[in-house]
XYZ file of C-alpha atoms in Angstrom:
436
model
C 0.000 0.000 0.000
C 1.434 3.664 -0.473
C 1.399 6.780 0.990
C 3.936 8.109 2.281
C 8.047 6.999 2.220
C 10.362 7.131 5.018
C 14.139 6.880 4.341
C 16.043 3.982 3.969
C 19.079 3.163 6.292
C 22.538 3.397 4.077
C 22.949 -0.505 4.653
C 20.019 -1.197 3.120
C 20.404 0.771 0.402
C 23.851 -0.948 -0.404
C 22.206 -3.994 -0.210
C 19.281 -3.444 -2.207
C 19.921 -0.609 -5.172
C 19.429 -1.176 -8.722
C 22.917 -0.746 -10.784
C 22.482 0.866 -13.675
C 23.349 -1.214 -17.269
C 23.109 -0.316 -20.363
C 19.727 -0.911 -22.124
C 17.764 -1.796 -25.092
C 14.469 -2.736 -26.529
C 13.574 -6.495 -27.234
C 10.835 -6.904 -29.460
C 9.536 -10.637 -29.747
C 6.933 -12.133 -31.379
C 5.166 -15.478 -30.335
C 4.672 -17.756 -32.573
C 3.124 -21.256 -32.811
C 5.476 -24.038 -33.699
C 2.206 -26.302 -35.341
C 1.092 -24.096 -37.671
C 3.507 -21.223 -37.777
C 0.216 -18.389 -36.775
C 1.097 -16.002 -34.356
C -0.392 -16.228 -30.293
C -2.069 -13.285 -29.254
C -2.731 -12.116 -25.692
C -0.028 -14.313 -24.211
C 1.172 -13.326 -20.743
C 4.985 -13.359 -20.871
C 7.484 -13.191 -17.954
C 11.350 -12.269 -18.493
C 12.626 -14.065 -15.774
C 16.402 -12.154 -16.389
C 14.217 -9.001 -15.242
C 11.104 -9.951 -13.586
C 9.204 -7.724 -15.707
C 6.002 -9.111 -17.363
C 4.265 -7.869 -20.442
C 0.830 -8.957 -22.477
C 1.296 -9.712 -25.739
C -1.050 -7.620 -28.411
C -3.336 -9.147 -30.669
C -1.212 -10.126 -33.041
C 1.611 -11.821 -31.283
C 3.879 -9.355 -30.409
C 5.756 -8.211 -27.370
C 8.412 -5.629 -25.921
C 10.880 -5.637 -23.472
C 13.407 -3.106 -21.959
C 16.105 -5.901 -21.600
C 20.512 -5.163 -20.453
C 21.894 -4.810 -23.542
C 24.462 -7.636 -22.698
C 21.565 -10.311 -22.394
C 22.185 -12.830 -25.101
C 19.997 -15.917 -23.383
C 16.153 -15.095 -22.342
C 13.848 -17.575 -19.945
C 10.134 -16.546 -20.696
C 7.487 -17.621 -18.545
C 4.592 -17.619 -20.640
C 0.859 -18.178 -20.472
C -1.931 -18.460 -22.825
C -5.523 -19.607 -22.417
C -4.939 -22.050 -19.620
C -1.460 -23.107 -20.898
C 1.845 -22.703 -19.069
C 5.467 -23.067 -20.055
C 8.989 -22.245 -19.504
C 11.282 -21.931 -22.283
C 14.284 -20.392 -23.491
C 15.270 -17.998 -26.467
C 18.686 -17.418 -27.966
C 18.908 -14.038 -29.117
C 18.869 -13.711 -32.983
C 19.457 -9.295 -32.642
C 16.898 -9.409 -35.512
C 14.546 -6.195 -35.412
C 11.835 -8.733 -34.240
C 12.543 -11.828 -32.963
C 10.387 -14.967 -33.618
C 10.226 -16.832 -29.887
C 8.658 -20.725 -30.508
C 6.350 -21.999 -28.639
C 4.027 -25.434 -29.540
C 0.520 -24.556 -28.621
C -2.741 -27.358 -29.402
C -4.672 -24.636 -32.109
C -7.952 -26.008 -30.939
C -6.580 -24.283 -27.338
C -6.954 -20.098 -28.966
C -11.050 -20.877 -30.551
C -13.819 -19.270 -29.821
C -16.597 -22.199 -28.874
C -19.976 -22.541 -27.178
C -21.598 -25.798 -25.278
C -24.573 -27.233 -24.912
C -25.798 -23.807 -26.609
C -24.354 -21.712 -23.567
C -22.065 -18.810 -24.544
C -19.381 -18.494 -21.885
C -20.084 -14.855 -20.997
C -23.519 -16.061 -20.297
C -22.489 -18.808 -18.489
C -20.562 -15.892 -16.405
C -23.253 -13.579 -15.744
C -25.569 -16.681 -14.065
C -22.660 -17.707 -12.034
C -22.570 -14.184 -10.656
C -26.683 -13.932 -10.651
C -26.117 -16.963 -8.379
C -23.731 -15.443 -5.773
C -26.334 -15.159 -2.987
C -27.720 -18.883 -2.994
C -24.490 -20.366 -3.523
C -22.580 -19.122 -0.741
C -22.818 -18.830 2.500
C -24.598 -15.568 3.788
C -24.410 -16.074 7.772
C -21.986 -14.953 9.676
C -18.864 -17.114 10.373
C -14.918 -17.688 12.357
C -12.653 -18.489 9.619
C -9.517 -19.881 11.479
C -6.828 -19.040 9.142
C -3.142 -18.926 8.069
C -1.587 -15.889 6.696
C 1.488 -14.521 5.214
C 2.934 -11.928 3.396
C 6.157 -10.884 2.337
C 8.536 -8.462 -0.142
C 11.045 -8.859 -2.970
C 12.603 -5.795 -3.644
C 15.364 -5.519 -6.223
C 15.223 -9.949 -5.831
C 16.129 -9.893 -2.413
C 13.437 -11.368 -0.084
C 12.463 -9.340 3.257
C 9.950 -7.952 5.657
C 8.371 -11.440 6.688
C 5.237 -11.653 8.078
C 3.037 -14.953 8.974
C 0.036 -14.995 11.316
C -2.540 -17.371 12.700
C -5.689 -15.100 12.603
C -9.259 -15.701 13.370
C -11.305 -13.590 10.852
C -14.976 -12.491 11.225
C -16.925 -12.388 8.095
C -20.070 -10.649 9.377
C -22.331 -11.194 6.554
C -25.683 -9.459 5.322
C -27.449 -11.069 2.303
C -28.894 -8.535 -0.328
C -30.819 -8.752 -3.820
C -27.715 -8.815 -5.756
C -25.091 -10.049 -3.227
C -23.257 -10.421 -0.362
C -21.867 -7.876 1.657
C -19.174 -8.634 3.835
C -17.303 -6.346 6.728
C -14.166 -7.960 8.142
C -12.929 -8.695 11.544
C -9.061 -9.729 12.808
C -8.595 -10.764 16.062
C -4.785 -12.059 16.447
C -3.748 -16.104 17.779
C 0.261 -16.235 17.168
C 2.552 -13.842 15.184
C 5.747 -13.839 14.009
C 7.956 -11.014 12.075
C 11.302 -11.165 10.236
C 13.389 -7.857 10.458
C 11.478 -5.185 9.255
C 12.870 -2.248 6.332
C 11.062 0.849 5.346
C 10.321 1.426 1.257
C 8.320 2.576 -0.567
C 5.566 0.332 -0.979
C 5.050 -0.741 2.633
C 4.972 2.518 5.068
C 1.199 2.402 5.048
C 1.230 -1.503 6.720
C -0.234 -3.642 4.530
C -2.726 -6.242 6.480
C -4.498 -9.173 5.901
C -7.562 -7.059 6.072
C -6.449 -5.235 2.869
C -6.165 -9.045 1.310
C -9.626 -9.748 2.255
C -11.242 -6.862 0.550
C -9.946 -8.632 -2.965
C -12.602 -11.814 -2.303
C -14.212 -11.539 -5.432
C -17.302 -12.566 -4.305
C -18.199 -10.762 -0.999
C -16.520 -7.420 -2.177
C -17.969 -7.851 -5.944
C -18.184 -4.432 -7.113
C -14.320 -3.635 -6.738
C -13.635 -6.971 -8.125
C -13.344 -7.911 -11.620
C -16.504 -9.886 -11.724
C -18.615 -7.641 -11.034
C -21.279 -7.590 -13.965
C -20.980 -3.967 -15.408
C -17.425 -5.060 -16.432
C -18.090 -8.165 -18.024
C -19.842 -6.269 -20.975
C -16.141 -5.221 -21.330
C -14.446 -8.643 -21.728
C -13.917 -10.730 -23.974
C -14.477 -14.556 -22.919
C -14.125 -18.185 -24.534
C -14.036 -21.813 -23.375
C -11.090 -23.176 -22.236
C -11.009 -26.555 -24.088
C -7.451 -27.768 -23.150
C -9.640 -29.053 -19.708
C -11.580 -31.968 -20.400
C -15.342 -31.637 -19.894
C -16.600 -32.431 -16.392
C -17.968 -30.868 -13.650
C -16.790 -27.936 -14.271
C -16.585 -24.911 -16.888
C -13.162 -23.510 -17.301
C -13.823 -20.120 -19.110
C -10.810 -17.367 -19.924
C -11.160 -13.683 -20.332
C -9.774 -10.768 -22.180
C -10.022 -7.126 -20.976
C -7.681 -5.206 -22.958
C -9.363 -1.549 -21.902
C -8.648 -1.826 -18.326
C -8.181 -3.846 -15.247
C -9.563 -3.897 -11.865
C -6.071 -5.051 -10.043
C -5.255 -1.684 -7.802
C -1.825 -2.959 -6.298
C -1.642 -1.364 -3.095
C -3.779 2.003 -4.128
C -7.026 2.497 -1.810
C -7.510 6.212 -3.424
C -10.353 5.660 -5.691
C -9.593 8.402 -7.311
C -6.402 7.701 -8.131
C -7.356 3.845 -8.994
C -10.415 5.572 -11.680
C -7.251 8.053 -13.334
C -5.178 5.025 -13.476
C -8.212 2.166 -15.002
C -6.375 2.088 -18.440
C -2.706 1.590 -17.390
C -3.189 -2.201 -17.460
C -4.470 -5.250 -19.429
C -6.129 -7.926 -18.007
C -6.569 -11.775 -18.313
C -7.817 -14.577 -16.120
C -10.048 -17.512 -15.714
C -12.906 -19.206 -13.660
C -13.605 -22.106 -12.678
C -17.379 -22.336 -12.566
C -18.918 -25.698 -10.555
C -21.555 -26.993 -13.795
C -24.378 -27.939 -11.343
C -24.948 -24.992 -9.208
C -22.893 -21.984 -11.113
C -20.742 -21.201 -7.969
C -17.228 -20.141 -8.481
C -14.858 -22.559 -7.780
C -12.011 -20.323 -8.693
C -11.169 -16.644 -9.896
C -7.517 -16.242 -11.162
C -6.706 -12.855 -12.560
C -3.896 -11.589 -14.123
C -3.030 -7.881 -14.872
C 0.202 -6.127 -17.144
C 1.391 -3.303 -17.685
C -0.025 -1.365 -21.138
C 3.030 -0.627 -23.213
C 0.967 2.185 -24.654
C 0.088 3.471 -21.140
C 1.425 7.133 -20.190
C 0.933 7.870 -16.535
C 0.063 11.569 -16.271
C 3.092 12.793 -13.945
C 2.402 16.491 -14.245
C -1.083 15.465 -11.734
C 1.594 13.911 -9.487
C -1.142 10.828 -8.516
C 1.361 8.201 -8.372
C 3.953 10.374 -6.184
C 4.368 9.170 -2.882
C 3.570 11.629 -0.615
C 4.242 14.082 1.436
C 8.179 13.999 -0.088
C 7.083 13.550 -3.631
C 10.944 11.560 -3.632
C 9.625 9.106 -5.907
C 6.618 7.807 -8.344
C 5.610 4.238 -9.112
C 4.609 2.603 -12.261
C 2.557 -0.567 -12.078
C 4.299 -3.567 -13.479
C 1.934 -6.464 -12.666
C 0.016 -8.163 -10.826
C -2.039 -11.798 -10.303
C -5.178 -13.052 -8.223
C -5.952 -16.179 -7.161
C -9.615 -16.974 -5.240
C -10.443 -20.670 -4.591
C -13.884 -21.757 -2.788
C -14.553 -25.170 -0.693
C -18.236 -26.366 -0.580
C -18.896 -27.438 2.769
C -22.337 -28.966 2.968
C -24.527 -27.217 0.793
C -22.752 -23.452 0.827
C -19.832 -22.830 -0.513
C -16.622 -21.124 1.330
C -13.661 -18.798 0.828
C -10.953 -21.579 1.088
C -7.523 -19.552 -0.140
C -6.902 -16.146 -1.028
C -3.500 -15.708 -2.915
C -2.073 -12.242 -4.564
C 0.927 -10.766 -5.747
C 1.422 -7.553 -7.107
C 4.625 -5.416 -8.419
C 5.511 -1.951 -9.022
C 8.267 -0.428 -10.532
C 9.381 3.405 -8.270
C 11.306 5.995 -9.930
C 13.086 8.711 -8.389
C 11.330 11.790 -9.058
C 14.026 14.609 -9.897
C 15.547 12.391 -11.927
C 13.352 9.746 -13.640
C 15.497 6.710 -13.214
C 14.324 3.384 -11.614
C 15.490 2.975 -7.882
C 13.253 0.022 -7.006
C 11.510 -3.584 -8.088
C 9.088 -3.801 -5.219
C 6.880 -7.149 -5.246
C 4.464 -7.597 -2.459
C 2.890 -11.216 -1.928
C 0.305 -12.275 0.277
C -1.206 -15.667 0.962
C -4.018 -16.480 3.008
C -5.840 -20.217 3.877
C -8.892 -21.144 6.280
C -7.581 -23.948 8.168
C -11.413 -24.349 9.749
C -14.904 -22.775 9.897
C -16.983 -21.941 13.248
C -20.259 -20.027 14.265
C -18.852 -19.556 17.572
C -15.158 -18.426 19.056
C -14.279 -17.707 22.736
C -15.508 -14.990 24.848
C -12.046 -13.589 25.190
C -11.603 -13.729 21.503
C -14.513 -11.576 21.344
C -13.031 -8.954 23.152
C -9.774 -9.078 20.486
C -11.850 -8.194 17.124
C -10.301 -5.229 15.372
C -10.949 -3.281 11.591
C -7.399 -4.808 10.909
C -5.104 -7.265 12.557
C -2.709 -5.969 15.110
C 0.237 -7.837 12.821
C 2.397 -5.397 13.406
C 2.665 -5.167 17.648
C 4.289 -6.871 20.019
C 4.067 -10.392 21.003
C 5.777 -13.621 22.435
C 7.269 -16.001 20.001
C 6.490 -19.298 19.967
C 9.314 -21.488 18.165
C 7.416 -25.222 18.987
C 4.146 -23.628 17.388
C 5.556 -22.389 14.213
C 7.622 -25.754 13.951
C 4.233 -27.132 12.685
C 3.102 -24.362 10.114
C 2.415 -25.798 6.803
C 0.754 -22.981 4.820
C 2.707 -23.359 1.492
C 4.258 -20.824 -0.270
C 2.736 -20.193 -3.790
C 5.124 -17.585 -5.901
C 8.082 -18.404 -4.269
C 9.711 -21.080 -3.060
C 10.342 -21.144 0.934
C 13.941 -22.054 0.657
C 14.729 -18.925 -1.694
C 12.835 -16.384 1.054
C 14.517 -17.675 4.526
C 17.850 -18.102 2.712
C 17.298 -14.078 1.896
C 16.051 -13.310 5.278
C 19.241 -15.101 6.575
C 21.002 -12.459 4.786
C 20.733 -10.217 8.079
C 21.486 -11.986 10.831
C 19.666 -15.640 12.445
C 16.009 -15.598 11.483
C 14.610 -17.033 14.488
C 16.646 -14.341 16.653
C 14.546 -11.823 14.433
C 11.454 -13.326 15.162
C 12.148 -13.016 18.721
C 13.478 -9.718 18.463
C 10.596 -8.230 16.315
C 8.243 -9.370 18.670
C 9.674 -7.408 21.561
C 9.964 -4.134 20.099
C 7.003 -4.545 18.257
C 6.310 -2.277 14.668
């Protein structure tokens, strides 16, 4: 989240600045191996950079790339397919970049004489019978973290009980939050950029597609604006597996509550993603969204919206961004079971225009079990947002059993950064003292 920046100390600045390379443009385009056509719309990662761009309609795709790079990994994704793969640079003007993708995988199709955006707007009709609409515990594992400039840091896992007080209306569900706090634990926290604000689990929350629908990209005034077909690389089941094109805007807001600055800002990214959609009842099963960066996209400096006040140091650029929603049906409702999200930003230094920071911020959330009813004293301990970031006692033997996994990165590759700055447990037990 961003508001405001506070300085960095001078060791973590040595530890984390950019260097500055030389750089050039890398323009690729995607092309099918089977038939030789072009892949449009393809969500491609540069794993040399982190930096992730949509391809445009007709296959092609740009990258600012160190001049020096001669061997690329691309991550890439298209309509429900994933691959890694590697390019050898050609230093053609455009470079073709292989990739063997089933044709039948890119149609347009229709079953059982459905249409898939109809299919969508029943499934979100359906939101108030299909899920549950009384109040509920969810006992729950949580964690976020940052990568800034690929170095892991500012650790946070919790073991909350959230309160999703629930009221049932005509065209929804309306849910308000609750956090009361079990067990904490916090790695050695650094100010940037992206983080003076304290992010929360009850910022993750407000992303459930389906009890916050109007902010999410479900709701059904955007899906006029989308472009949907069937996935058919899934076999037909129980499910539908339907995919999505907004290429005017996307509802991702990485870490910006201002809705006015979110509304100035609705064009700076495309959008993909997919649902899952359960056949028999129309409930979503899962919401996966993607968002890029628009190439084309300008960000209007001169209103100063994406400075971060009050020093107006720096701005920040969105770079992207996924969502992941997954629902459990537990007797005859269905319930939030994870809530995943990552989102990155790019921050420049304002006097002079020149990248300082990569700042990733992930969060992953899981309900470990549902209740009607929690203790008296835990009644007492229900606050607007966790208290995540206070003191509290660490308890080694519990965490020695915590098995939420960890779903952009792998857990080695985070502790062996946070290791970087002294014993991680001792900062666990430190943190808690002083409190944040």
């Amino acid at each position: 989240m961003k508001t405001r920046l506070f300085l960095l100390s001078a060791i973590y600045v040595f530890l984390l600045g950019l260097p500055s390379f030389a750089q050039t443009t890398f323009k690729g385009l995607l092309i099918n191996t089977r038939d030789s056509s072009a892949i449009p719309f393809a969500v491609i990662t540069l794993e040399e950079t982190n930096s992730t761009v949509l391809g445009d309609d007709i296959g092609n795709f740009i990258f600012t790339i160190p001049a020096e790079l001669k061997q690329m990994t691309f991550k890439v994704s298209v309509v429900g397919y994933k691959t890694t793969l590697q390019h050898k640079r050609t230093f053609d003007s455009v470079e073709r970049v292989y990739l063997e993708v089933g044709a039948y995988a890119l149609k347009e199709a229709e079953i059982v004489g459905e249409s898939a955006e109809g299919i969508v707007h029943k499934a979100v009709a359906a939101i108030p019978t299909n899920y549950e609409s009384n109040s509920y515990f969810a006992f729950s594992s949580y964690r976020q973290y940052q990568q800034v400039n690929n170095t892991f840091v500012n650790l946070i896992e919790a073991q909350p009980i959230v309160m999703f007080k629930l009221t049932k209306e005509k065209k929804g569900i309306h849910s308000t939050e609750a956090f009361a706090e079990r067990q904490t634990r916090r790695s050695l926290f650094f100010e940037n950029p992206s983080n003076e604000a304290r992010d929360n689990v009850a910022d993750l929350m407000e992303e459930n597609p389906v009890y916050h629908l109007a902010t999410s990209s479900i709701a059904n005034n955007k899906l006029y604006s989308y472009t949907f077909n069937f996935d058919t690389t899934y076999e037909p089941g129980d499910y539908y597996v339907i995919n999505y094109l907004c290429k005017a805007y996307s509802s991702e807001r990485h870490g910006v509550q201002d809705p006015v600055v979110t509304q100035a800002f609705r064009s700076e990214a495309y959008e993909t993603g997919q649902l899952i959609i359960d056949r028999s009842s129309l409930a979503f099963v899962r919401v996966q969204r993607k968002a890029v960066r628009n190439p084309g996209y300008y960000y209007p400096h001169e209103s100063q919206l994406n400075f971060i006040y009050p020093k107006k140091e720096y701005f920040f650029e969105f770079n992207n961004a996924e969502l992941i929603a997954e629902y459990e049906l537990i007797k005859d409702k269905w319930y939030l079971k994870t809530l995943r999200r990552q989102y990155t930003d790019d921050f420049y230094n304002a006097g002079w225009g020149n990248k300082i920071y990569v700042i990733s911020d992930v969060f992953e959330w899981r309900c470990d079990s549902i209740s009607r009813y929690t203790t008296a004293d835990h009644l007492k301990e229900f606050y607007p947002r966790l208290r995540q970031y206070g003191a509290y006692k660490y308890d080694k033997a519990f965490w020695s059993h915590n098995d939420l996994p960890f779903y952009f990165h792998k857990a080695d590759a985070v502790f062996n950064d946070l290791g970087k700055f002294g014993d991680v447990d001792k900062q666990f037990v430190k943190q808690g003292e002083v409190g944040k």
